mmCIF file with all atom_site columns, C-alpha atoms in Angstrom:
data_model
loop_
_atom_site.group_PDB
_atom_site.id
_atom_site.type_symbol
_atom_site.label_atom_id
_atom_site.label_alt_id
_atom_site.label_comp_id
_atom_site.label_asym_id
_atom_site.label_entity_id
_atom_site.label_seq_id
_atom_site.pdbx_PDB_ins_code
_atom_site.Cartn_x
_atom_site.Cartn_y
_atom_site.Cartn_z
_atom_site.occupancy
_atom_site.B_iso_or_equiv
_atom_site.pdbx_formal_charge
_atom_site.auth_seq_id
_atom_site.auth_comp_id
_atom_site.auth_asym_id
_atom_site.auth_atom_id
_atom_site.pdbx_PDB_model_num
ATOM 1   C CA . UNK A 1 1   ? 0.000  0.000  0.000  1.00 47.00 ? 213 UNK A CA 1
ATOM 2   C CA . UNK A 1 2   ? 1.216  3.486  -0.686 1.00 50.00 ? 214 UNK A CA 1
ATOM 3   C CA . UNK A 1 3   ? 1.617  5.559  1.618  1.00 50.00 ? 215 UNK A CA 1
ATOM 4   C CA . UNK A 1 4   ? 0.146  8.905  1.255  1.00 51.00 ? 216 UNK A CA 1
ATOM 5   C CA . UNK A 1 5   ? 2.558  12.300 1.439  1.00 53.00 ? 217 UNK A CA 1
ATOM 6   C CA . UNK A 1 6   ? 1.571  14.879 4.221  1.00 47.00 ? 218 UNK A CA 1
ATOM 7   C CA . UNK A 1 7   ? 2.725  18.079 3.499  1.00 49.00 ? 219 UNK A CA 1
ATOM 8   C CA . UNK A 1 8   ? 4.205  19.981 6.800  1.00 49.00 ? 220 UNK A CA 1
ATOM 9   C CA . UNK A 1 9   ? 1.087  22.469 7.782  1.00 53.00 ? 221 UNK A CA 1
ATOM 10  C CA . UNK A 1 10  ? 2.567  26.204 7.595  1.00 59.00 ? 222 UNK A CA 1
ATOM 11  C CA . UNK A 1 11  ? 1.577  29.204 9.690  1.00 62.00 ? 223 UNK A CA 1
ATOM 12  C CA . UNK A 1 12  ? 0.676  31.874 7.678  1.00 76.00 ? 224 UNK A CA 1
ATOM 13  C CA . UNK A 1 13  ? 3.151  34.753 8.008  1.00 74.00 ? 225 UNK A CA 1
ATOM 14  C CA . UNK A 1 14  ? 0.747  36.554 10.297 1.00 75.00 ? 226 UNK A CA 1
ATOM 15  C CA . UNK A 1 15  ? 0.865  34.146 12.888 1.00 74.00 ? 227 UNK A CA 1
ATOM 16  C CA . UNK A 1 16  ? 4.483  33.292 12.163 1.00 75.00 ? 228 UNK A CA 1
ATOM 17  C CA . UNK A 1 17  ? 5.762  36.906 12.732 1.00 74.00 ? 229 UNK A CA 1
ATOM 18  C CA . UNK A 1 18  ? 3.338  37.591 15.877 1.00 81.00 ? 230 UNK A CA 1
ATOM 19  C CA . UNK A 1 19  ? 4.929  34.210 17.383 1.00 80.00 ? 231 UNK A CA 1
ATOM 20  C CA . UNK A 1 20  ? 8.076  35.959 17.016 1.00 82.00 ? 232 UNK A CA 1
ATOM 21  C CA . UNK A 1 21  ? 6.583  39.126 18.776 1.00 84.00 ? 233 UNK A CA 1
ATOM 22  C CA . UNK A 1 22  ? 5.422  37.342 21.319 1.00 87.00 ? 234 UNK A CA 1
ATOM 23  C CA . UNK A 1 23  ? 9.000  35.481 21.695 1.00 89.00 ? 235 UNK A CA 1
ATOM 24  C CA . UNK A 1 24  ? 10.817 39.045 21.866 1.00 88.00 ? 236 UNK A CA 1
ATOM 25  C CA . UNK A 1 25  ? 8.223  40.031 24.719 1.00 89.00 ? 237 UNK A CA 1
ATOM 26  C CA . UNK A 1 26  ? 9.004  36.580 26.732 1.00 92.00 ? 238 UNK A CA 1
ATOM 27  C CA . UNK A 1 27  ? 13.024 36.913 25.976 1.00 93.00 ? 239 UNK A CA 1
ATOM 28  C CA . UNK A 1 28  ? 12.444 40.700 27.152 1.00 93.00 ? 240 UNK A CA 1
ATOM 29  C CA . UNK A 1 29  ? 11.245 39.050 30.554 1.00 94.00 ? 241 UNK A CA 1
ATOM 30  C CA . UNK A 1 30  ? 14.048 36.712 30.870 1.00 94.00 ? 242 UNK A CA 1
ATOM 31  C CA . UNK A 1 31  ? 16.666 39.461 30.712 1.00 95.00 ? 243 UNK A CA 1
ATOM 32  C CA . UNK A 1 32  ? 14.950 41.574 32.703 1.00 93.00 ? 244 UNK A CA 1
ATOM 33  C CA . UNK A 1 33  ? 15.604 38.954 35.531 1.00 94.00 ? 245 UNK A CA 1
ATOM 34  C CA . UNK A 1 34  ? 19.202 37.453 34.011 1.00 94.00 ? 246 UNK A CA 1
ATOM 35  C CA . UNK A 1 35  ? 19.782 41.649 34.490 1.00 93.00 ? 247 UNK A CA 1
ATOM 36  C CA . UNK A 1 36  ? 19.140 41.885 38.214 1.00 92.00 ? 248 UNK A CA 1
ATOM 37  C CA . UNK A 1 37  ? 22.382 40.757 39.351 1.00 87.00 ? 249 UNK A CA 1
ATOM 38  C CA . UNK A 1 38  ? 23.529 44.843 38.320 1.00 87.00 ? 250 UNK A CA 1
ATOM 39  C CA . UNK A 1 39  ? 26.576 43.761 35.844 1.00 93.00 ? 251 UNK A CA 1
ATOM 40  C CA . UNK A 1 40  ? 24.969 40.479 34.296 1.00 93.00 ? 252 UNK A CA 1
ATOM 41  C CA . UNK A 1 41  ? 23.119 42.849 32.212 1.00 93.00 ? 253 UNK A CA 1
ATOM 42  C CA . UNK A 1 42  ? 25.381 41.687 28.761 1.00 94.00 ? 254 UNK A CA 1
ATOM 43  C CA . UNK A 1 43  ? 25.121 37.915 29.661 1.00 94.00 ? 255 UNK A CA 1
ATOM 44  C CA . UNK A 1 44  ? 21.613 38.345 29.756 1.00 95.00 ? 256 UNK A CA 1
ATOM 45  C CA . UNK A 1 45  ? 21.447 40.447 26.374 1.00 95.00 ? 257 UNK A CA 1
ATOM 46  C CA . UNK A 1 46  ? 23.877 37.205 24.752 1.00 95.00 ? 258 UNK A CA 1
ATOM 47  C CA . UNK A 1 47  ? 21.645 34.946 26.061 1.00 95.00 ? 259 UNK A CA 1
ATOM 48  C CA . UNK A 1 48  ? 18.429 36.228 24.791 1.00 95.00 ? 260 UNK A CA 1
ATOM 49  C CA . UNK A 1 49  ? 19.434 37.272 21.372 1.00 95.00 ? 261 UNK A CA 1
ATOM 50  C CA . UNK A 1 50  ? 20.857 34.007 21.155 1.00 95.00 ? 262 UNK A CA 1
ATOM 51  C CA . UNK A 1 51  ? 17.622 32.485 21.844 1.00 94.00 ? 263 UNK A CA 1
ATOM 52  C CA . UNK A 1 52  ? 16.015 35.153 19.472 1.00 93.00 ? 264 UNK A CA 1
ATOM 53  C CA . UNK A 1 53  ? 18.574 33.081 16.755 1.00 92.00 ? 265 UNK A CA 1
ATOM 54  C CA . UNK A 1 54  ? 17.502 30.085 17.212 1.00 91.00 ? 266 UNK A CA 1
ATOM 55  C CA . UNK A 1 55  ? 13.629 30.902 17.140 1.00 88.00 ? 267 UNK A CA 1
ATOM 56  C CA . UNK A 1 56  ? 14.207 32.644 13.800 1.00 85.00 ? 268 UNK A CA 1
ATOM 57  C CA . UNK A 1 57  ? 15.998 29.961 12.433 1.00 84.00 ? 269 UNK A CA 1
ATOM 58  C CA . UNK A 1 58  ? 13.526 27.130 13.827 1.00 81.00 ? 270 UNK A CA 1
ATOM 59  C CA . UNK A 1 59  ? 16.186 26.063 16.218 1.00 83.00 ? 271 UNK A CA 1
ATOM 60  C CA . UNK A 1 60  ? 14.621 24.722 19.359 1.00 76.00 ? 272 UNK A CA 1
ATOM 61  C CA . UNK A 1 61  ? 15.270 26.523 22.187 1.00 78.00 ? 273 UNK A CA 1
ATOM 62  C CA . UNK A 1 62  ? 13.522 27.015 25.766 1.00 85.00 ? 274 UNK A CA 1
ATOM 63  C CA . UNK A 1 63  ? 14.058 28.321 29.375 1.00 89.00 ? 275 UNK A CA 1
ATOM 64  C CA . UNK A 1 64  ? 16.763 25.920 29.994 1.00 92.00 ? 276 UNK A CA 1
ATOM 65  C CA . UNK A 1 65  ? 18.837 26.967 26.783 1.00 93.00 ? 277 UNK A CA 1
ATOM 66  C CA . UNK A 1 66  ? 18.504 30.347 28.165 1.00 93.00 ? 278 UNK A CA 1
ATOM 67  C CA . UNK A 1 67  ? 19.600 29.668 31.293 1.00 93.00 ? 279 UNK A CA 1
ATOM 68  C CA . UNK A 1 68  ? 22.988 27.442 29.669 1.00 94.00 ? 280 UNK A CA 1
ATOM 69  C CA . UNK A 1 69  ? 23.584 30.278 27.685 1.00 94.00 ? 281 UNK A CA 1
ATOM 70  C CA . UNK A 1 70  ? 22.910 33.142 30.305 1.00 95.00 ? 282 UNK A CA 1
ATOM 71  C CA . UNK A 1 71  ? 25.901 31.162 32.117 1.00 94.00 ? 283 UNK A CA 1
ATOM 72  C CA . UNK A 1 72  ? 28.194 30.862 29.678 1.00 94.00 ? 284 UNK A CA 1
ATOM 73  C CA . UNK A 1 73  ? 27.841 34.298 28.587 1.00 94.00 ? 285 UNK A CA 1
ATOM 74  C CA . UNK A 1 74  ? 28.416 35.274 32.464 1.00 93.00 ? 286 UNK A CA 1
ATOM 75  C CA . UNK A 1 75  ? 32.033 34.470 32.488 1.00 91.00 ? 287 UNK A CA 1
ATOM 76  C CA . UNK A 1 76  ? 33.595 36.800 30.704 1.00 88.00 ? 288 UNK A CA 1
ATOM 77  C CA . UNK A 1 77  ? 30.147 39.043 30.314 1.00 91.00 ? 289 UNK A CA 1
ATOM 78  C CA . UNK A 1 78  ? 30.163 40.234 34.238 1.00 92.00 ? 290 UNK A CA 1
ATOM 79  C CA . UNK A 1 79  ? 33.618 42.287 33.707 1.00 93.00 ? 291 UNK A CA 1
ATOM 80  C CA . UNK A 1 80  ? 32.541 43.908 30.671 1.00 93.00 ? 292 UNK A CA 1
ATOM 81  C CA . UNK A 1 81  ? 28.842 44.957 32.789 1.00 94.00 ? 293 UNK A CA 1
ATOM 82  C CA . UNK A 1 82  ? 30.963 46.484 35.612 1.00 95.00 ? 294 UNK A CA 1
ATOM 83  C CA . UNK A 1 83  ? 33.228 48.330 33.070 1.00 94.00 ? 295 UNK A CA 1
ATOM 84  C CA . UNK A 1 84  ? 29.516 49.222 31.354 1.00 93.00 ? 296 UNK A CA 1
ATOM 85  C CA . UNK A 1 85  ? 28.975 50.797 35.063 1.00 94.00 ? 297 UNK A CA 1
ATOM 86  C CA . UNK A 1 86  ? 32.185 52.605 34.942 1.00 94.00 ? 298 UNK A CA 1
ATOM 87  C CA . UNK A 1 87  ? 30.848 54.340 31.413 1.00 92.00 ? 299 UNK A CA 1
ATOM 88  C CA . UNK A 1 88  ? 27.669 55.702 32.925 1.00 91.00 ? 300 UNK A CA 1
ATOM 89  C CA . UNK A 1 89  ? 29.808 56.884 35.748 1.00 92.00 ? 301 UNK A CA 1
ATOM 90  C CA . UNK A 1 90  ? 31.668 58.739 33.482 1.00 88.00 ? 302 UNK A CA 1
ATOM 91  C CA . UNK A 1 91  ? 28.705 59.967 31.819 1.00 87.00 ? 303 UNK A CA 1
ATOM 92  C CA . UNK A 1 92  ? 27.098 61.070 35.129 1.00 87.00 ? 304 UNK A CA 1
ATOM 93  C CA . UNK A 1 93  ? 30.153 63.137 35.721 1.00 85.00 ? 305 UNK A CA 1
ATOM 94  C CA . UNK A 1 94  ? 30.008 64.703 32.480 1.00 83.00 ? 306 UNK A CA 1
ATOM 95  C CA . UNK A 1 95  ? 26.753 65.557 32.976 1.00 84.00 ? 307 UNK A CA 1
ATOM 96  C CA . UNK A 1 96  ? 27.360 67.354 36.130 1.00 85.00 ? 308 UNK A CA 1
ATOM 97  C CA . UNK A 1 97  ? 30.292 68.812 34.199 1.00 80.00 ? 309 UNK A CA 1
ATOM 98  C CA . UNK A 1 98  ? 27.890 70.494 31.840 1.00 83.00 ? 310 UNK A CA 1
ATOM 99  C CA . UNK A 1 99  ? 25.677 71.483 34.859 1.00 85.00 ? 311 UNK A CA 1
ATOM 100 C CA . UNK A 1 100 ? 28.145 73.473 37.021 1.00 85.00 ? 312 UNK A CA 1
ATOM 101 C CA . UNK A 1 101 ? 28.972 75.722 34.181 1.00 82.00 ? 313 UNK A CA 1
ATOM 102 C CA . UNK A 1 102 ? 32.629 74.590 33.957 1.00 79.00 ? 314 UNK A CA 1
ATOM 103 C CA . UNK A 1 103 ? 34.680 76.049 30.439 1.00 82.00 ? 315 UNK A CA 1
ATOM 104 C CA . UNK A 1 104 ? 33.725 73.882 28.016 1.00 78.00 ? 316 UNK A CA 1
ATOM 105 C CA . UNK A 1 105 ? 31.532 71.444 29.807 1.00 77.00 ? 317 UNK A CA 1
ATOM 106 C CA . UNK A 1 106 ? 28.662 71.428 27.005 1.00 81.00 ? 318 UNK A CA 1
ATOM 107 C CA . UNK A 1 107 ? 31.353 70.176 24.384 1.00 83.00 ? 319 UNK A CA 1
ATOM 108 C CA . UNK A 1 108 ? 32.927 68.100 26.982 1.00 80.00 ? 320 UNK A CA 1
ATOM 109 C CA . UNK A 1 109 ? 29.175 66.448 28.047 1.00 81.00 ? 321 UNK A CA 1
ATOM 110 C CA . UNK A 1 110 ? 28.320 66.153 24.038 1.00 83.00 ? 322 UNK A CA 1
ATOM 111 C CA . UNK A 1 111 ? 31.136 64.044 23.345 1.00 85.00 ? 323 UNK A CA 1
ATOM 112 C CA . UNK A 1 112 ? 30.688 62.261 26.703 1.00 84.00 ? 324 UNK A CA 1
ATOM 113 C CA . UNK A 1 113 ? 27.635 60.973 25.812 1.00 85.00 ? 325 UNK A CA 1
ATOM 114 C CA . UNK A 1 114 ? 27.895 60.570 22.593 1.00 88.00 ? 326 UNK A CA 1
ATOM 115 C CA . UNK A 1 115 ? 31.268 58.267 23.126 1.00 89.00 ? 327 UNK A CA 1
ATOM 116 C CA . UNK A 1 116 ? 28.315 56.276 25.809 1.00 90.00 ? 328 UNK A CA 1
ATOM 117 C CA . UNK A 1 117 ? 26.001 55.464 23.418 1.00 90.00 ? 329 UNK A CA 1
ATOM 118 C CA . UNK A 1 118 ? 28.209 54.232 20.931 1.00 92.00 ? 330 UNK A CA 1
ATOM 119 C CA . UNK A 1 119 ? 29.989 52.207 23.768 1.00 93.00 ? 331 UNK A CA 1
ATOM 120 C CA . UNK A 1 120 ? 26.238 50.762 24.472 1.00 92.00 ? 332 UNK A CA 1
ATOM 121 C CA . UNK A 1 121 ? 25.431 50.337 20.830 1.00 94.00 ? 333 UNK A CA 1
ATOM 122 C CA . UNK A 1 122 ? 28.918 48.010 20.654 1.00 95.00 ? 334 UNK A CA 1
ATOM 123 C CA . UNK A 1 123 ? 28.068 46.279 23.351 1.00 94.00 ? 335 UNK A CA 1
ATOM 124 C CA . UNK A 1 124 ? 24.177 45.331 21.727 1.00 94.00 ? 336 UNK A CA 1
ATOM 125 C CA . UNK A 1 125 ? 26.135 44.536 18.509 1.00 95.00 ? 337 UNK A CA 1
ATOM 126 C CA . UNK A 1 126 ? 28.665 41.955 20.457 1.00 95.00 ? 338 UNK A CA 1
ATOM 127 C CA . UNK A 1 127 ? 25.673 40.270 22.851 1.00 95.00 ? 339 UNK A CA 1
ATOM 128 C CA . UNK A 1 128 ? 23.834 39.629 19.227 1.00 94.00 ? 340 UNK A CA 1
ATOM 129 C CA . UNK A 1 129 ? 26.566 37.554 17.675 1.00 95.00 ? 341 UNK A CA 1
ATOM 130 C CA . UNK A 1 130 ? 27.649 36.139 20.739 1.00 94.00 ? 342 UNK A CA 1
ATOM 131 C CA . UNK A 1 131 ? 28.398 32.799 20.933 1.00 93.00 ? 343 UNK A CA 1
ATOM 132 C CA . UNK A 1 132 ? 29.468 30.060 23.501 1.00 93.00 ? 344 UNK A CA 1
ATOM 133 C CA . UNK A 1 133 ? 32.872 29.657 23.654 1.00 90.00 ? 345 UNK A CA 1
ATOM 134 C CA . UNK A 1 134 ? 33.765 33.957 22.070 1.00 92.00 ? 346 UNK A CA 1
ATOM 135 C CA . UNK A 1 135 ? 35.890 36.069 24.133 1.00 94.00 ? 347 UNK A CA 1
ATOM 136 C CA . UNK A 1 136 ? 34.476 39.311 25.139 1.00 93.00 ? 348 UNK A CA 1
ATOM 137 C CA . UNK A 1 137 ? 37.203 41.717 24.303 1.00 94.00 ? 349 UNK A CA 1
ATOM 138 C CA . UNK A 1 138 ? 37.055 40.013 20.106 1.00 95.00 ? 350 UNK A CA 1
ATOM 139 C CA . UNK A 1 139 ? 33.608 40.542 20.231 1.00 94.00 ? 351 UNK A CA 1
ATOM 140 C CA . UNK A 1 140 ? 33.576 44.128 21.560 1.00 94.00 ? 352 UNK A CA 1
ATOM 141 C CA . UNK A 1 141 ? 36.487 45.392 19.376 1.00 95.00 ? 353 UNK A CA 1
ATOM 142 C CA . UNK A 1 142 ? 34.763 43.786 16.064 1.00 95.00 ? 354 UNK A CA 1
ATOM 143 C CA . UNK A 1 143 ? 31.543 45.123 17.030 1.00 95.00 ? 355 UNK A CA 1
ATOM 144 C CA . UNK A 1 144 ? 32.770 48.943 17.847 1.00 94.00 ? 356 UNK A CA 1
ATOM 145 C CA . UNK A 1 145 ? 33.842 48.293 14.222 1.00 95.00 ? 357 UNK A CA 1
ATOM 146 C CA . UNK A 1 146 ? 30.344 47.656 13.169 1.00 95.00 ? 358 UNK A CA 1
ATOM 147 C CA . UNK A 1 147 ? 29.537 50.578 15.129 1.00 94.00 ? 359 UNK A CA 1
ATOM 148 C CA . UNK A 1 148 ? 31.552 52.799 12.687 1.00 94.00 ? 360 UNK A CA 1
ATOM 149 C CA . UNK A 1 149 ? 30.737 50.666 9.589  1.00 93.00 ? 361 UNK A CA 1
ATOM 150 C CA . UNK A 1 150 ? 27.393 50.400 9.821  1.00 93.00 ? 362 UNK A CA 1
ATOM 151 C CA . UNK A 1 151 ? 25.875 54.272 10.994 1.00 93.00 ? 363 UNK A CA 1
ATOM 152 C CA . UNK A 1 152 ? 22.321 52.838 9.844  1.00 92.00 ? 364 UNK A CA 1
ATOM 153 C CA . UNK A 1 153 ? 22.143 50.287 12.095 1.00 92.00 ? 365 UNK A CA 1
ATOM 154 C CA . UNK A 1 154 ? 23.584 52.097 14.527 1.00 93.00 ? 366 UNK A CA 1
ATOM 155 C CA . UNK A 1 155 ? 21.373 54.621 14.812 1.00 94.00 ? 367 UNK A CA 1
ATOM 156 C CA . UNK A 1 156 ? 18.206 51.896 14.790 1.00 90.00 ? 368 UNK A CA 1
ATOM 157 C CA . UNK A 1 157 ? 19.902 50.732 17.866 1.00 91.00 ? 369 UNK A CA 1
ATOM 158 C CA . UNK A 1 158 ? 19.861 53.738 19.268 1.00 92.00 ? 370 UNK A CA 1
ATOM 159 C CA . UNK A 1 159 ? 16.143 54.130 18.444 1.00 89.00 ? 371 UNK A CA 1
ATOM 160 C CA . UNK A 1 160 ? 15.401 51.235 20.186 1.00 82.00 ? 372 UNK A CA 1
ATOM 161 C CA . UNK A 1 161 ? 17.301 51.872 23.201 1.00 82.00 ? 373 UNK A CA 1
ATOM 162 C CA . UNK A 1 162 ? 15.597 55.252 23.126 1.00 86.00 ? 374 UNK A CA 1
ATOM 163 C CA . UNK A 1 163 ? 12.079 53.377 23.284 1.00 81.00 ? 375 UNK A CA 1
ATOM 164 C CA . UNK A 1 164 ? 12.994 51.389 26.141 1.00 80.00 ? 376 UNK A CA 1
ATOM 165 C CA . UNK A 1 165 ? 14.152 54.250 27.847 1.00 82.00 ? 377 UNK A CA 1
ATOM 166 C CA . UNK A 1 166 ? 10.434 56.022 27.002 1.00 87.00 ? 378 UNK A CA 1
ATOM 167 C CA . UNK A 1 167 ? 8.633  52.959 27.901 1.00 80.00 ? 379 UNK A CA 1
ATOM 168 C CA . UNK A 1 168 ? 10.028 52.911 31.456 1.00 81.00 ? 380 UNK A CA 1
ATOM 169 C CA . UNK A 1 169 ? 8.958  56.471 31.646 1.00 87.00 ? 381 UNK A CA 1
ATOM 170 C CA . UNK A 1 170 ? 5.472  56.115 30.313 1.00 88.00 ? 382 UNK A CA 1
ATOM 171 C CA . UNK A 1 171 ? 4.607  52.470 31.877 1.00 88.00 ? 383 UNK A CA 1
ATOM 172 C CA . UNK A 1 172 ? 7.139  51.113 34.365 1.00 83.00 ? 384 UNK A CA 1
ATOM 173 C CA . UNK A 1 173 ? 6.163  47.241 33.195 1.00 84.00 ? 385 UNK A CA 1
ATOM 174 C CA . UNK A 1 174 ? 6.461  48.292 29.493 1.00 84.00 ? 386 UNK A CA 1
ATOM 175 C CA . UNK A 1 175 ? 10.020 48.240 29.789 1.00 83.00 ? 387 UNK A CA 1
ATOM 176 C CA . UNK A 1 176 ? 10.047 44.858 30.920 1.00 88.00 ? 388 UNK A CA 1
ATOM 177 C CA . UNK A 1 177 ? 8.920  43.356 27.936 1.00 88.00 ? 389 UNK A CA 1
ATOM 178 C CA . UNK A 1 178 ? 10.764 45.819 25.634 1.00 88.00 ? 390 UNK A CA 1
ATOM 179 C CA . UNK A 1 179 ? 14.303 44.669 26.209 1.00 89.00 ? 391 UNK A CA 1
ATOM 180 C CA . UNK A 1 180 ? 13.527 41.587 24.128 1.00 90.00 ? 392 UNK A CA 1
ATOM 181 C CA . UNK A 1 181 ? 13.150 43.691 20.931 1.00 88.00 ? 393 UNK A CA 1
ATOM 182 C CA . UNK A 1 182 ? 16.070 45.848 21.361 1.00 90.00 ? 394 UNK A CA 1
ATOM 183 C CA . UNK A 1 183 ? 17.720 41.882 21.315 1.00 92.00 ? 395 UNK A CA 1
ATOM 184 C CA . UNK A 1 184 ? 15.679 41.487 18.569 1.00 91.00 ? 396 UNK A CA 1
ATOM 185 C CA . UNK A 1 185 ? 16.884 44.971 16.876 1.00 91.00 ? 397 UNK A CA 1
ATOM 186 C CA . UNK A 1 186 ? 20.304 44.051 17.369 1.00 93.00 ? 398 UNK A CA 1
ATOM 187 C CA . UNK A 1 187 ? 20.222 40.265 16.117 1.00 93.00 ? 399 UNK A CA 1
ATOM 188 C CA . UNK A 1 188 ? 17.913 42.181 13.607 1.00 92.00 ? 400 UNK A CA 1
ATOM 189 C CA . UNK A 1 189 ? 20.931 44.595 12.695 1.00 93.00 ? 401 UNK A CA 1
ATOM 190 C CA . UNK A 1 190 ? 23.741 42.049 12.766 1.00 93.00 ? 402 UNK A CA 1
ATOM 191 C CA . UNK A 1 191 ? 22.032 40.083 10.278 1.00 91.00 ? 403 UNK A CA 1
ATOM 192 C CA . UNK A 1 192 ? 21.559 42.989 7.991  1.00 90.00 ? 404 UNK A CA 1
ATOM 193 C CA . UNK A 1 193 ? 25.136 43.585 8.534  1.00 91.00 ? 405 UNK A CA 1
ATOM 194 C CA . UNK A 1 194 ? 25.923 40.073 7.480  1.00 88.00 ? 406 UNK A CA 1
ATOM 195 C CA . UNK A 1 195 ? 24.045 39.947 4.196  1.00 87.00 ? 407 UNK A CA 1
ATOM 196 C CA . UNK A 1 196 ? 25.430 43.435 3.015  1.00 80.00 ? 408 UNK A CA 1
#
């Protein structure tokens, strides 16, 4: 007897790209809580755009893959969160620079903050191609690379990190969710990047 051919049932791209929405919202979640430990912050941004990977590319992938990745990411990811610390720090001190109307201090603050962002925008770009096993310090000096390279995607990074930033101001638990699709921006980026 012959047996008869089933074809594989496919979601329609509707529910296909909400299931990734809905993905970015749950990885949001997960490095909202991989981020509470105050420097774990880039582990947790690895981890989740890692998992972002995987769900694009029909990997499978879970809580537990997370959680192997979130560690993994951890041991060389913690240094470069406190040195993360250090920037805003520096940025903070700028700031107050600019405020007690020192010589200078606006163009001093400018380039201050400027030289943050792109510091956080590197640091996006290196969690979204991170991999088990990368160093760190080859994935942060290719991706300030990118930074320059790629102004575009850059500056979508910054968009997004500007949304977050509005979402915590507008509705506290909005941000929450929102850190998944900056992940999402910056695997979103990366692979741009990539096919260029």
């Amino acid at each position: 007897m012959a047996e008869a051919r089933v074809k594989p049932r496919r979601e329609s791209v509707v529910a296909e790209r909400f299931g990734v929405f809905a993905e970015c919202l749950l990885t949001g979640v997960w490095i909202a809580v991989a981020s509470l430990g105050v420097v774990t912050y880039p582990a947790a941004f690895a981890a989740g755009a890692r998992h972002l990977r995987r769900r694009t590319a029909y990997e499978g992938g879970g809580r537990r893959e997370f959680a192997a990745d979130f560690r993994s990411a951890l041991r060389g990811g913690w240094a470069v969160g406190a040195v993360g610390w250090v920037a805003v720090a520096l940025g903070w001190a700028d700031v107050q620079a600019v405020r007690a109307g020192l010589p200078g201090g606006p163009l001093v603050g400018a380039g201050g903050l400027f030289a943050l962002l792109g510091l956080a925008v590197a640091a996006l770009r290196a969690a979204a191609v991170w991999t088990p096993g990368s160093r760190w310090r080859a994935l942060l000096a290719d991706a300030g690379r990118r930074t320059v390279l790629d102004p575009a995607g850059s500056f979508l990074l910054v968009g997004g990190a500007v949304l977050t930033c509005c979402s915590a101001l507008l509705i506290a638990p909005l941000a929450v969710p929102v850190l998944g699709a900056v992940a999402a921006a910056a695997v979103a980026v990366e692979e741009r990047y990539r096919r260029r």
